[in-house]
Each structure stands twice: as C-alpha cells, then as structure tokens.
XYZ file of C-alpha atoms in Angstrom:
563
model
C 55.613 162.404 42.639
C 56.966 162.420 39.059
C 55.172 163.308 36.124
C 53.865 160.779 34.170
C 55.552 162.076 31.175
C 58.363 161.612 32.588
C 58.448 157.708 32.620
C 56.918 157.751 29.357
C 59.619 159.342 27.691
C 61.681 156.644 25.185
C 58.919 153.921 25.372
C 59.252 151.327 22.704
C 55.888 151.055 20.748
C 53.077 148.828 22.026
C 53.208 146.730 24.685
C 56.154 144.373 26.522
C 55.765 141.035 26.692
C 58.705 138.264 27.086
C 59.695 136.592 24.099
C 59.241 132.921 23.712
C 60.687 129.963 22.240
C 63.998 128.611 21.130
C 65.760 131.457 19.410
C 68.190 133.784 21.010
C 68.603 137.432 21.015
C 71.186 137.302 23.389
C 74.880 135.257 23.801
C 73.959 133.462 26.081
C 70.856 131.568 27.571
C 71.671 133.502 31.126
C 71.400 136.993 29.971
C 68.846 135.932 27.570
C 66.611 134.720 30.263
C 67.017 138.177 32.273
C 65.466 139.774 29.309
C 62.646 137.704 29.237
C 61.691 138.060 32.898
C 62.409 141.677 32.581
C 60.112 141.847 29.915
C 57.779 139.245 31.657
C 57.685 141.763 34.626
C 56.163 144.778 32.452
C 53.623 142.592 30.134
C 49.965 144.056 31.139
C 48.803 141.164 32.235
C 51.037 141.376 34.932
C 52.383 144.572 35.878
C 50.163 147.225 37.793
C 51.205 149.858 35.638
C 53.145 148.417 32.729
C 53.386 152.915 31.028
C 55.033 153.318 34.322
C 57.640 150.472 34.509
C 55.335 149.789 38.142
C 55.404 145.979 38.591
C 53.637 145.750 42.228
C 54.046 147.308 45.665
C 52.640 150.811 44.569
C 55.580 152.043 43.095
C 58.004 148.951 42.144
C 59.469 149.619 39.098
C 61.571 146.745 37.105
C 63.883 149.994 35.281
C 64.369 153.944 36.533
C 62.642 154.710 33.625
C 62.254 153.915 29.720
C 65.368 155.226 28.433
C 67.066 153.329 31.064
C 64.869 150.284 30.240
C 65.973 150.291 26.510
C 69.972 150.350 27.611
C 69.361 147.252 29.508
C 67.965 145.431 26.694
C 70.741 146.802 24.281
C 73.236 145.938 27.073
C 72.048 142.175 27.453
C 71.310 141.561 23.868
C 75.237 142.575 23.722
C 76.473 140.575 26.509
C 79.516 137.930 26.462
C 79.182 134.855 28.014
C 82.005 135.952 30.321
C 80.416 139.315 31.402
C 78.658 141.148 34.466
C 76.309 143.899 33.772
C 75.899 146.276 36.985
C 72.551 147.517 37.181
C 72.184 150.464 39.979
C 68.509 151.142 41.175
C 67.212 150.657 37.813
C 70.308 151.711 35.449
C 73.224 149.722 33.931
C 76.532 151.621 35.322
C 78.892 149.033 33.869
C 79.573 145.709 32.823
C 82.864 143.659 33.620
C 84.904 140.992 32.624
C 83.873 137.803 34.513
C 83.767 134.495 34.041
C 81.439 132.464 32.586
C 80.058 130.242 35.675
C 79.870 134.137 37.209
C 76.491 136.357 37.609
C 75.502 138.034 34.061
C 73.741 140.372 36.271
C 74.424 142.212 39.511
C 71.748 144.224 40.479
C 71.493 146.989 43.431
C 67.959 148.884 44.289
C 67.446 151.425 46.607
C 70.220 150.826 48.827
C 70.793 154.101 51.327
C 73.476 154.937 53.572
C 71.534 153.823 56.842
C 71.105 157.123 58.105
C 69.831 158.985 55.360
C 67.496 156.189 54.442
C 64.119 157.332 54.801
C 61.595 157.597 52.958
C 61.726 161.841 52.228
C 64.969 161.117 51.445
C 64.195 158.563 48.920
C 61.933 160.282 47.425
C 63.882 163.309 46.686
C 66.862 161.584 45.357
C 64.092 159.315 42.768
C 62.975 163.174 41.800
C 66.474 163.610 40.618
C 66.745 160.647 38.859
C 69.351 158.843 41.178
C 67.606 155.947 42.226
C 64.165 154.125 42.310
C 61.860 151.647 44.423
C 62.860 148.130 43.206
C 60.075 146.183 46.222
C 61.349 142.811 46.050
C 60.813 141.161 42.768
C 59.817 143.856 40.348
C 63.666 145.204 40.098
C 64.847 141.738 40.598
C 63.060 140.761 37.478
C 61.556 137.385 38.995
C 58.210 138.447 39.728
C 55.217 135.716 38.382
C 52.502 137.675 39.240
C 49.900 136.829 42.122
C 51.350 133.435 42.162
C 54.640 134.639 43.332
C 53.030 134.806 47.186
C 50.150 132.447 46.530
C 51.634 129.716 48.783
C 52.984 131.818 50.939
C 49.680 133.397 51.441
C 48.050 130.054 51.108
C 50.342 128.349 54.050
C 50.442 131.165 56.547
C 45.865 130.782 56.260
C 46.771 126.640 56.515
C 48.151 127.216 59.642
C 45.650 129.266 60.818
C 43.218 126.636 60.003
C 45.394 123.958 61.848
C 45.628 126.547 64.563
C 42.364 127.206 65.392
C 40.171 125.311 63.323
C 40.957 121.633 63.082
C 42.792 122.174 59.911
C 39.776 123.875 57.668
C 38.428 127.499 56.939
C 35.034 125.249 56.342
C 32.058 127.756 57.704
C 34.622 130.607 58.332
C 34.916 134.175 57.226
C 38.092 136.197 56.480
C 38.314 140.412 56.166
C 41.383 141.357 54.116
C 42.295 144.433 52.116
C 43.986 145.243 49.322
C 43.602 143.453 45.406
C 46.511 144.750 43.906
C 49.194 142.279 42.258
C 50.557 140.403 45.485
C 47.907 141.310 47.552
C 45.431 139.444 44.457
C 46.600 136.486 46.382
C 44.518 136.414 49.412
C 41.116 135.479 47.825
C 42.502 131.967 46.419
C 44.773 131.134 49.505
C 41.442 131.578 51.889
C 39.027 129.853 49.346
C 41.858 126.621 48.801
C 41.710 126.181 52.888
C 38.005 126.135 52.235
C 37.138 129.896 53.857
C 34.804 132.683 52.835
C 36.706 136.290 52.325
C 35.612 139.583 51.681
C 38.809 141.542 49.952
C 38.083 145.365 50.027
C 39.701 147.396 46.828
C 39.299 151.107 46.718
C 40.416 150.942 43.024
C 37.472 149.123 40.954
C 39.686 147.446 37.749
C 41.747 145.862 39.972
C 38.901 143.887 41.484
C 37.537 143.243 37.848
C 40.651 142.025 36.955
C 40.990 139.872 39.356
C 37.489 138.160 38.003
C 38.556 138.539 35.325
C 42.168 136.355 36.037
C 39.851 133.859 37.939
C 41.806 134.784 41.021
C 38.509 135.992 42.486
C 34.672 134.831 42.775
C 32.568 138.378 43.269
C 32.621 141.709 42.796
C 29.835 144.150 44.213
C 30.266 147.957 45.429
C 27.566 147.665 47.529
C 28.168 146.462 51.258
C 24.754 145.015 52.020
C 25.020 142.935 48.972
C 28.427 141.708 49.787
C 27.784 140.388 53.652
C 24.948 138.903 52.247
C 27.033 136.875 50.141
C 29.405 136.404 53.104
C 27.194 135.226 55.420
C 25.091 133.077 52.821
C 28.276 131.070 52.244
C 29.644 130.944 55.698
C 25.826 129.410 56.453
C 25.980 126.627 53.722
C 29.888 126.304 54.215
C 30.504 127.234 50.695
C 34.314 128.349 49.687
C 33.553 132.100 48.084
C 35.363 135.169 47.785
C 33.774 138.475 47.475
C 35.711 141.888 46.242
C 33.769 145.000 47.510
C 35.092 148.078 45.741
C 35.483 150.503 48.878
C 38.322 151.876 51.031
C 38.900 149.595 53.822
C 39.664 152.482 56.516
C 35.735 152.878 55.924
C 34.222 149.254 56.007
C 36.493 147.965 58.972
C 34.555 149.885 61.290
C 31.523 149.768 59.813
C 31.965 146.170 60.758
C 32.378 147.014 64.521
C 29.873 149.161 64.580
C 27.049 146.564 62.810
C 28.842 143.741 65.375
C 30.201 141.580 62.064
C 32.934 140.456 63.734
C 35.321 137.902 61.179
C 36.773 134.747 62.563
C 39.927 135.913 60.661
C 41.135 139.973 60.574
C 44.070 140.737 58.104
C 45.405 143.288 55.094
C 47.382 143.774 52.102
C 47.137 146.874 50.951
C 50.521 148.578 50.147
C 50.824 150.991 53.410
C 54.445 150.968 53.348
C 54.592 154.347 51.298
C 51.682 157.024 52.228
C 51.165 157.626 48.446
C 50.520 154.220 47.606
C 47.685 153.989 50.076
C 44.250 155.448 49.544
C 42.562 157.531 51.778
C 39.202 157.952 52.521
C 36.661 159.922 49.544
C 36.525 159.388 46.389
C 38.277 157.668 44.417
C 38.944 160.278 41.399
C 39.089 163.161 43.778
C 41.868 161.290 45.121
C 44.203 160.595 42.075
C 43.854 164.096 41.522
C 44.541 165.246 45.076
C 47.904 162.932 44.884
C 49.730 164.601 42.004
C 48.589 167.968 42.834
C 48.927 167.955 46.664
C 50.662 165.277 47.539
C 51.808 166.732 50.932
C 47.778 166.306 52.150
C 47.299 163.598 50.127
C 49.702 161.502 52.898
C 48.205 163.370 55.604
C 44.960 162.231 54.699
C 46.336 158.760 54.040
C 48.314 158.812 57.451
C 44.799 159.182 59.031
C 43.358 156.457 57.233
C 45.864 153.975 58.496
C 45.263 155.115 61.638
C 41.308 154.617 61.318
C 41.995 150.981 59.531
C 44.603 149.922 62.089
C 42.131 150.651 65.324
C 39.424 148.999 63.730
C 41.178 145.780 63.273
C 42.107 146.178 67.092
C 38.462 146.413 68.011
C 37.683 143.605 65.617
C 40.616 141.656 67.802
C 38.758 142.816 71.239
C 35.737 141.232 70.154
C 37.487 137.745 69.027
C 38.943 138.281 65.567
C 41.885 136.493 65.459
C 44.102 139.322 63.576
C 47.450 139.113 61.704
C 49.432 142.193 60.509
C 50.523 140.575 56.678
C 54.007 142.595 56.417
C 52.838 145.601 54.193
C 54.125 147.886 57.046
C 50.342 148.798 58.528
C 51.270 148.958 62.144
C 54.387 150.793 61.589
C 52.368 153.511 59.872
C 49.480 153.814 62.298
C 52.254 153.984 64.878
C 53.332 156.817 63.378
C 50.068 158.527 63.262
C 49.619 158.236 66.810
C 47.912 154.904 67.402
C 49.114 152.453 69.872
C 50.151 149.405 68.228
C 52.083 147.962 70.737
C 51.984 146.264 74.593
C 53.894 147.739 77.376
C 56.877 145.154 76.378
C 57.479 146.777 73.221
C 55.443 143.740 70.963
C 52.956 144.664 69.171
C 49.298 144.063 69.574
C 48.504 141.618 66.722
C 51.293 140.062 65.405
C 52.644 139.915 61.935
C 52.714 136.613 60.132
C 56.036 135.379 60.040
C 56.712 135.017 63.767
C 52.633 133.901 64.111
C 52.842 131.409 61.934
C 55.258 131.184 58.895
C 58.861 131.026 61.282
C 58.877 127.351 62.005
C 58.914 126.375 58.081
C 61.865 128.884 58.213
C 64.074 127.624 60.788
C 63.639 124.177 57.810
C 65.335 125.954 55.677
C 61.815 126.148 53.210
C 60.130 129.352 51.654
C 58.914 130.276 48.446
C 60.871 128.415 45.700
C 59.729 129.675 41.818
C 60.431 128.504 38.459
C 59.049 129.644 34.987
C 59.146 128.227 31.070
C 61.268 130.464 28.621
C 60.124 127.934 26.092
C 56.513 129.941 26.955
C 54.585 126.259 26.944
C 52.262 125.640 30.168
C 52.929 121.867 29.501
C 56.537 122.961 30.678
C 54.954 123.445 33.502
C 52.983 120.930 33.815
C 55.358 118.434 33.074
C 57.703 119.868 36.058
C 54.900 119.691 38.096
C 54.479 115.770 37.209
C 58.193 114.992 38.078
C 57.645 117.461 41.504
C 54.989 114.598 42.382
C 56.848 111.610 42.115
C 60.387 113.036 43.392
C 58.570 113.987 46.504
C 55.979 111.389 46.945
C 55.252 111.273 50.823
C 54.791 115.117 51.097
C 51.239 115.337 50.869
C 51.143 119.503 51.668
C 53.049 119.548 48.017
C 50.742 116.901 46.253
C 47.914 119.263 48.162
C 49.355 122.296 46.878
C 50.416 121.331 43.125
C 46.792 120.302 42.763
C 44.921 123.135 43.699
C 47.314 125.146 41.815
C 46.361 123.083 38.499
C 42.669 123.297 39.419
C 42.619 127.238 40.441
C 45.909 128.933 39.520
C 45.835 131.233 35.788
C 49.311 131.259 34.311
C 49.507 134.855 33.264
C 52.729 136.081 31.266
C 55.396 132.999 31.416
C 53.866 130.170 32.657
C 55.308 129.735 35.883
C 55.062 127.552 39.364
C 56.071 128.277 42.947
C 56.147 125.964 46.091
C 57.804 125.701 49.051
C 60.443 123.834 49.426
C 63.555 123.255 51.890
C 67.522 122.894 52.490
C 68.239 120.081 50.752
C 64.944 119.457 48.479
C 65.725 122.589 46.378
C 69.124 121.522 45.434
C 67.831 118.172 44.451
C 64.535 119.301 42.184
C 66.485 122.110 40.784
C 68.879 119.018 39.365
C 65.701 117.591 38.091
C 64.339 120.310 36.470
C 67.876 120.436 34.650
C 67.852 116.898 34.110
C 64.623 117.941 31.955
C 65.819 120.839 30.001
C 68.800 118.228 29.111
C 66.949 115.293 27.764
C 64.512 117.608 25.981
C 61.545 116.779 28.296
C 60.601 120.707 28.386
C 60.996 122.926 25.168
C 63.609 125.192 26.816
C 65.485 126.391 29.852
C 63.702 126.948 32.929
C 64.570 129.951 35.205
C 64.701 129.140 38.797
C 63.914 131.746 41.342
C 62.601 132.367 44.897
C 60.251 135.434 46.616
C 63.163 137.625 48.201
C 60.765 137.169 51.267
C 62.497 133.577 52.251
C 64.593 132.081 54.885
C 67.411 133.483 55.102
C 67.631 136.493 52.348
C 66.058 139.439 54.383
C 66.164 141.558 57.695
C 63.283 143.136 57.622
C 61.874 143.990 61.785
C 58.264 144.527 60.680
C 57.965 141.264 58.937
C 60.319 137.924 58.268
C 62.678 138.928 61.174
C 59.805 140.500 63.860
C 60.506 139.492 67.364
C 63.600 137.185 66.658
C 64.573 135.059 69.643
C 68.023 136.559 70.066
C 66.618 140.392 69.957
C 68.558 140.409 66.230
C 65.250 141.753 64.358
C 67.497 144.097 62.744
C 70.783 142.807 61.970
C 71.035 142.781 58.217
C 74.433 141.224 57.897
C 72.507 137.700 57.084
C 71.106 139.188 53.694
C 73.971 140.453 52.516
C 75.837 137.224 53.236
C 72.832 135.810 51.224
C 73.907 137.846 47.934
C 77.574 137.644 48.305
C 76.991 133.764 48.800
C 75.169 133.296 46.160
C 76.981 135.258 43.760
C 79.881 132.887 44.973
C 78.381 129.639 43.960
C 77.295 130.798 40.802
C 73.949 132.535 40.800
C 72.914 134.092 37.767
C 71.674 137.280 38.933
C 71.372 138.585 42.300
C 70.231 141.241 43.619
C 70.164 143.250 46.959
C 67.154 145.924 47.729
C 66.467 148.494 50.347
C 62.766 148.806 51.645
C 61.040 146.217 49.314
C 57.189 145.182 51.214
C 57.896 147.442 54.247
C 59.165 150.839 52.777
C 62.660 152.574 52.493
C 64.849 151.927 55.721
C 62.677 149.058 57.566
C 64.438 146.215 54.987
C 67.245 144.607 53.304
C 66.911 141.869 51.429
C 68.542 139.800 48.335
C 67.427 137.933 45.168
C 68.153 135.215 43.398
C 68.012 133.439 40.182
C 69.262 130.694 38.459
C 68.419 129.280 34.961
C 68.367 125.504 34.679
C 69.942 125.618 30.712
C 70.220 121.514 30.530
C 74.012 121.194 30.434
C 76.603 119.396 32.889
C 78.068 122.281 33.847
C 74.904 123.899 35.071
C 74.554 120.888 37.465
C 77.308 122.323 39.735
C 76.121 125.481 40.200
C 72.730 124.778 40.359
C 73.573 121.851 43.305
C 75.608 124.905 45.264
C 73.645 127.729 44.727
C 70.352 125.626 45.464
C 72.032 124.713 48.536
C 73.585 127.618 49.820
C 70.857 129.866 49.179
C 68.054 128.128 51.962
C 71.036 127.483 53.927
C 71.149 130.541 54.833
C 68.034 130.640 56.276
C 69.016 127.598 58.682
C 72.164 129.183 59.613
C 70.386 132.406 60.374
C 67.724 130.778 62.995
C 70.139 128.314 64.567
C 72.226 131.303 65.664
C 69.293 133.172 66.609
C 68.408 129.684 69.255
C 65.535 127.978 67.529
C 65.848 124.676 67.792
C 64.241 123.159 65.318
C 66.579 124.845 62.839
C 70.060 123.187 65.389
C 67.939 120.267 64.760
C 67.486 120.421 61.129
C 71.410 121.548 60.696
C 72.430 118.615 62.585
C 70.301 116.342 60.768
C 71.477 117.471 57.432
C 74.774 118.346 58.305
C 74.851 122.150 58.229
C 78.713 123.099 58.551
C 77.769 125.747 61.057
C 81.018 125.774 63.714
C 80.692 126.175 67.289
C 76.992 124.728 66.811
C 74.798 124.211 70.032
C-alpha cells in the first residue's frame, strides 16, 4: 500500500468542493462541468477519503494522485471547445483536436491486458505510479454520493418485498454489512419498503456519519442493545434502521448461534480487494497491521470472508432468504476455500442482478442521474416536478421521487437519480434541456448514469451472472457501449477495469452528458440518451430474453436478424 505522503504530495490548500453558479472557469460549459463533478467527487461530504483522492469502493480514486489532480484542472480550465483531453488511469496523457459536438473528455481506468490483470499485478504497477483503481464512478467523475445506488438498492429490496412479501418489508428484518459511501444506501432502501435493518460497520465515523447525513436511524456498539431495537420494531412494525459498530465476520454467526435468523440476509462491504475489507480484532490494531504487514493483513481478511460468507449460508439453511449484492463476497470466500457454489457450477445464493434486478434490464432501464451546476436544490426540485407530470401513470417513479424528497440529503451538488428506460431517457433528458433553455433552472444540468446499467458492463459476479446464453463474460457489449456513445456525442466517457468486483472480474463504461439549454444539445442529447440504454436491450435480446425481443420490437430496436 502507498504511503500516505505520497498522495498528499501537491495538495491545493483546504478542502475541494465544486464550484457553483453561473460563471465559467473553463471554455466551455462541457469541460467546465467535468471540473465540477471532479471536484464534487473529492468534497468531504462525499468522498471516503477526500486527503487520498478515495471517492468509494475502498480505494477509488477520482485522480492518480494530487499532482496529477492539479494538471487536470489546469488542462480543463485550458480547454477549446473543439478539444479531447485523454485521461489514463487518473492522468491527462494528451488532448486532441476534435470537434465540438465530440467528447471533451476520454477517460481510461485500470484497463489490463487480460492476462496480466489481476489484482497483484495491479497493485504493483499503482506502486509505480502507472495506473490506479477508478471503481465505477469515482474516476468517471459522476459519483452523487449514497444516492448514486439508492434506487438501485431501493428496487432490488421492492422486489423482494413483491417476491415474498405481498409487496412490503412491514414486520420484517434485514442483516446487511457495510456503511461506507455506496454501501450507506442500504439502511434507506430497506426502511422506504417499510423493513427493519441492522447495517454492521467495523469503522465507527462512518456509521456516525451516516446519522449524521440522515441516511441512518441508530447507532449502538453494543449487540444486545441493537436486536433489541430490531426486534422491538419488527414487533410494532415500525420502519428503523440500526448501525452496530462491529465486524460483520463476527456478528453473522453470532446470529446462528443465538437462532436470530433475518427474513432478509445480504452485504456491502467492499470485499472485492482484501485490503479494503476488515478483518476480525480491533479496529486500530488493524489500520496499523495494514500498512505495516499488509501481506497478513489479507490473510487475515481472506479468513474473514470466509467466516462471513458461511454464516450467511447457515443463515440461508435456516430460511434467510440471502442475496450476494455484487461487492465480489462469494468470489473471495471461494478463494479461501469455502464452497460457494452447487454441483452445476451456480452459486449458492445468488447475486442480485439475475435474482431480481435483470428483468428491468432486458427494458432497457437502470440507474439514470442528473445534478445542478447552478448548485440550487430547487434545480432539483423543479426537475423533479416536470419528472411527475411527463410520466404521470408510472406510479413506482411518483413512489420513488417522493420518498426521495421526504428522506434523501443532497450532499455536494444537489443531485437526483431514477430509473428510467429506452426511450423515456431520451425524452426527459430533452426536458431537462428544454429547462436549462427557457431559464426554468439556474444552469446546466449534467446528465449521468451508475456504470452498473443495462447494457455498459460485463461483469460475471454481478450485472452479467448466469446470462441465458452462457455469455457472463463477453465484454465486447461495454466497449460497444463507450465507442457508441462517444459516437453520438457523449461528453465524457469512460471505460474501467474491475470497478465493484475487483481488477479482472469487470469491464464497464461511463457516461455523461450535460444538458447546456441550446438547440444543438438537443441532438446529441436525443442520440446519446437513446443509444446508451439501447445497449442494454440489444445486449439481452441476443442473449434470448424475451422480454427484451419484446421490448425491441415494440419500440423498434434496429437489431437485424432479430428473433
């Protein structure tokens, strides 16, 4: 692991935060908006450890490291209208003449020759200085903090309800781990379908701070205390979320031992990289035991995985209904030793998206984002308003939008996600420029998506587990997701190695697009906002689902030789 020093090295004075308003540092209201949700990414209030350049995900950085930061700025503060910067794994390499309708940025993160992409070999190439972990969003520079997976989060527990339940969490109890910047999620999307959760957090602050955001309800360190809270608002049906500051390898079986057996089983903690996950002692001890030996510090981790994964596989025995959440868990504890997986090869609790996320995919619909460069929550607000009545008979959205007024902080830029399909996107996104042309909002509105969506990733462990064509790993589709995007006009894309499940078990793309009010932006908003989900319809029709042949049909999807 690097130094600290290291990353500290060049740091401009105080802390980041994105700049707000109407004026321009840059030449352009594109590159101008990259700075601000670059800087957006490393304010406090929402990265995990801003000194660091970490955004989420353990170790996703938004820059390789401070001096590297501080070109980027210089570079897009310098930018013409009818220029690409090239931004490799955290660096700017180059910037090229263009055109203006082009990307301002082109961004690459983490991206290994196949074969050499693991994660030793990552590791010792970020010790030289030649690349570093982008995860998804953070070195995309389109991460909104927890609400960036909120729905996500939020719809995969909706199902469950509808599943199971008869469509409520009402009376029910949900085990989770994990309280870190996605993962802060989980207490909100339980508590809006009306459950009870208890989040375990080995790192104290970052329950606190979730209080603290109003993201969560409780916090105790004591375990009696916290089932008592559990079970006291299971008993009276009471929405509630508890944080109990402890290391989840430890409490899991604690709870099979005592018989507390959850209707719901799942986790967030980042187990993708063995130093971003906390084994078992305490806490202090092991911060210290990670920088100076960091080769036990993953064998001790390893074993902790291990310990957490066959607990929630006793929980399952004894009627848990259990759900890996895509931070790479079973993978891990599969390469500990445990058995994760049937004699077919699937494994024993499955992960979300092929549970319960995969039909809204085959639609064409995932996580759809947009934030205020103006820096005004009525931006928002307002957006929200003309969501409403340009999608009036989708009640999951009217649902959605108003629990996410009534519960939702806006930390950093205020910002909104949803979920929205092939087609929909295309047409809001037209809206939302509509807006920014009449002056309805203050200023442009950057339009983004979670790179976990339709059709942007491959990723075997998570969005593309147990495909229907056996095509878990073919990661052609993302990479047709970049180059497509880049093609219609996007105004940065990205495409990432590893981001969610760890170096070599993912590729995925970004992609943003700022909604700047003029007629011009209309075009490229209506192909990019089209082509992007597209994608995602394209990818599951050829993979046989038929809901997405349906949907293509329907909607005319030029996909040839369609069945």
């Amino acid at each position: 692991m690097k130094k600290r020093s290291l990353y500290l090295e060049e740091k401009p004075n105080g802390d980041i935060h994105a700049k707000t308003g109407s004026k321009l540092r840059c030449k352009s209201w594109e590159a101008e908006a990259a700075l601000r949700m670059l800087e957006n990414n490393l304010d406090p209030l929402v990265a995990l450890i801003p000194d660091e350049l970490i955004v989420y995900g353990g170790t996703g950085r938004a820059a390789r490291n401070w001096r590297e930061y501080n070109t980027i700025v210089k570079t897009l503060k310098s930018l013409a209208p009818d220029e690409t910067m090239l931004v490799q794994s955290g660096k700017v390499i180059g910037v090229i003449k263009t055109y203006e309708h082009a990307p301002r940025v082109l961004i690459a993160n983490s991206n290994i020759v196949p074969a050499w992409s693991t994660q030793e070999n990552f590791d010792e190439y970020d010790r030289l200085g030649l690349t570093m972990y982008g995860q998804m969003t953070a070195g995309s520079w389109i991460y909104i903090g927890t609400q960036g997976i909120l729905q996500g989060t939020y719809e995969t527990f909706a199902a469950i309800a509808d599943k199971y339940f008869a469509g409520t969490l009402k009376g029910r109890w949900v085990v989770t781990g994990g309280l870190g910047g996605m993962s802060g999620a989980q207490p909100h999307s339980v508590t809006m379908n009306e459950g009870v959760v208890l989040i375990i957090e080995s790192i104290e602050e970052r329950v606190a701070q979730k209080v603290k955001e109003g993201y969560l309800d409780k916090i105790t360190g004591d375990f009696d205390e916290a089932m008592s809270m559990v079970n006291e608002a299971v008993k009276n049906k009471n929405p509630l979320s508890v944080g109990l500051v402890g290391n989840t390898a430890t409490v899991l079986p604690k709870l099979v031992s005592k018989g507390m057996i959850p209707d719901i089983v799942t986790d967030q903690t980042s187990a993708h990289d063995l130093m971003s996950y906390w084994p078992e002692g305490d806490i202090e001890k092991m911060k210290k035991l990670q920088v100076t030996r960091p080769a036990e510090f993953k064998k001790r981790a390893q074993a902790a995985i291990v310990k957490h994964t066959k607990a929630i596989l006793d929980l399952q025995k004894k009627g848990s209904i259990c759900f890996d959440y895509g931070n790479n868990l079973r993978g891990q504890a599969e390469k500990g030793g445990l058995k994760v997986r049937d004699k077919s090869g699937e494994f024993l609790y499955p992960g979300f998206v092929p549970a319960y996320i995969r039909p809204l995919f085959c639609e064409g619909k995932g996580p759809f984002r947009w934030a205020a460069l103006s820096g005004d929550p009525n931006d928002i607000l307002k957006i929200d308003r003309e969501l409403l009545k340009t999608f009036p008979k989708d009640k999951a959205l009217k649902r959605w939008i108003t629990l996410a007024q009534e519960k939702v902080p806006f930390i950093g830029l205020p910002a909104r996600v949803c979920w929205l399909g092939y087609g929909d996107r295309a047409k809001f996104g037209l809206k939302i420029n509509e807006m920014v042309r009449k002056g309805l909002v203050k200023g442009p509105i950057v339009i983004g998506r979670d790179h976990l969506d339709c059709g942007s990733v491959a990723s075997p462990n998570r969005e593309t587990e147990g495909m229907k064509d056996g095509s878990d790993a073919i990661a052609d589709w993302p990479l047709l997701n970049a180059l497509s995007n880049t093609a219609c006009g996007a105004d940065w894309v990205s495409i990432h190695n590893g981001g969610g499940v760890g170096i070599g078990n993912s590729t995925h793309a970004g992609m943003v697009i700022v909604a700047t009010g003029t007629k011009e932006k209309d075009e490229q908003l209506k192909r990019v906002l089209t082509a992007d989900p597209g994608l995602g319809i394209m990818r599951h029709a050829d993979a046989g689902y038929k809901i997405a042949v349906d949907v293509a049909k329907k909607k005319k999807v030029k996909i040839p030789n369609l069945k």
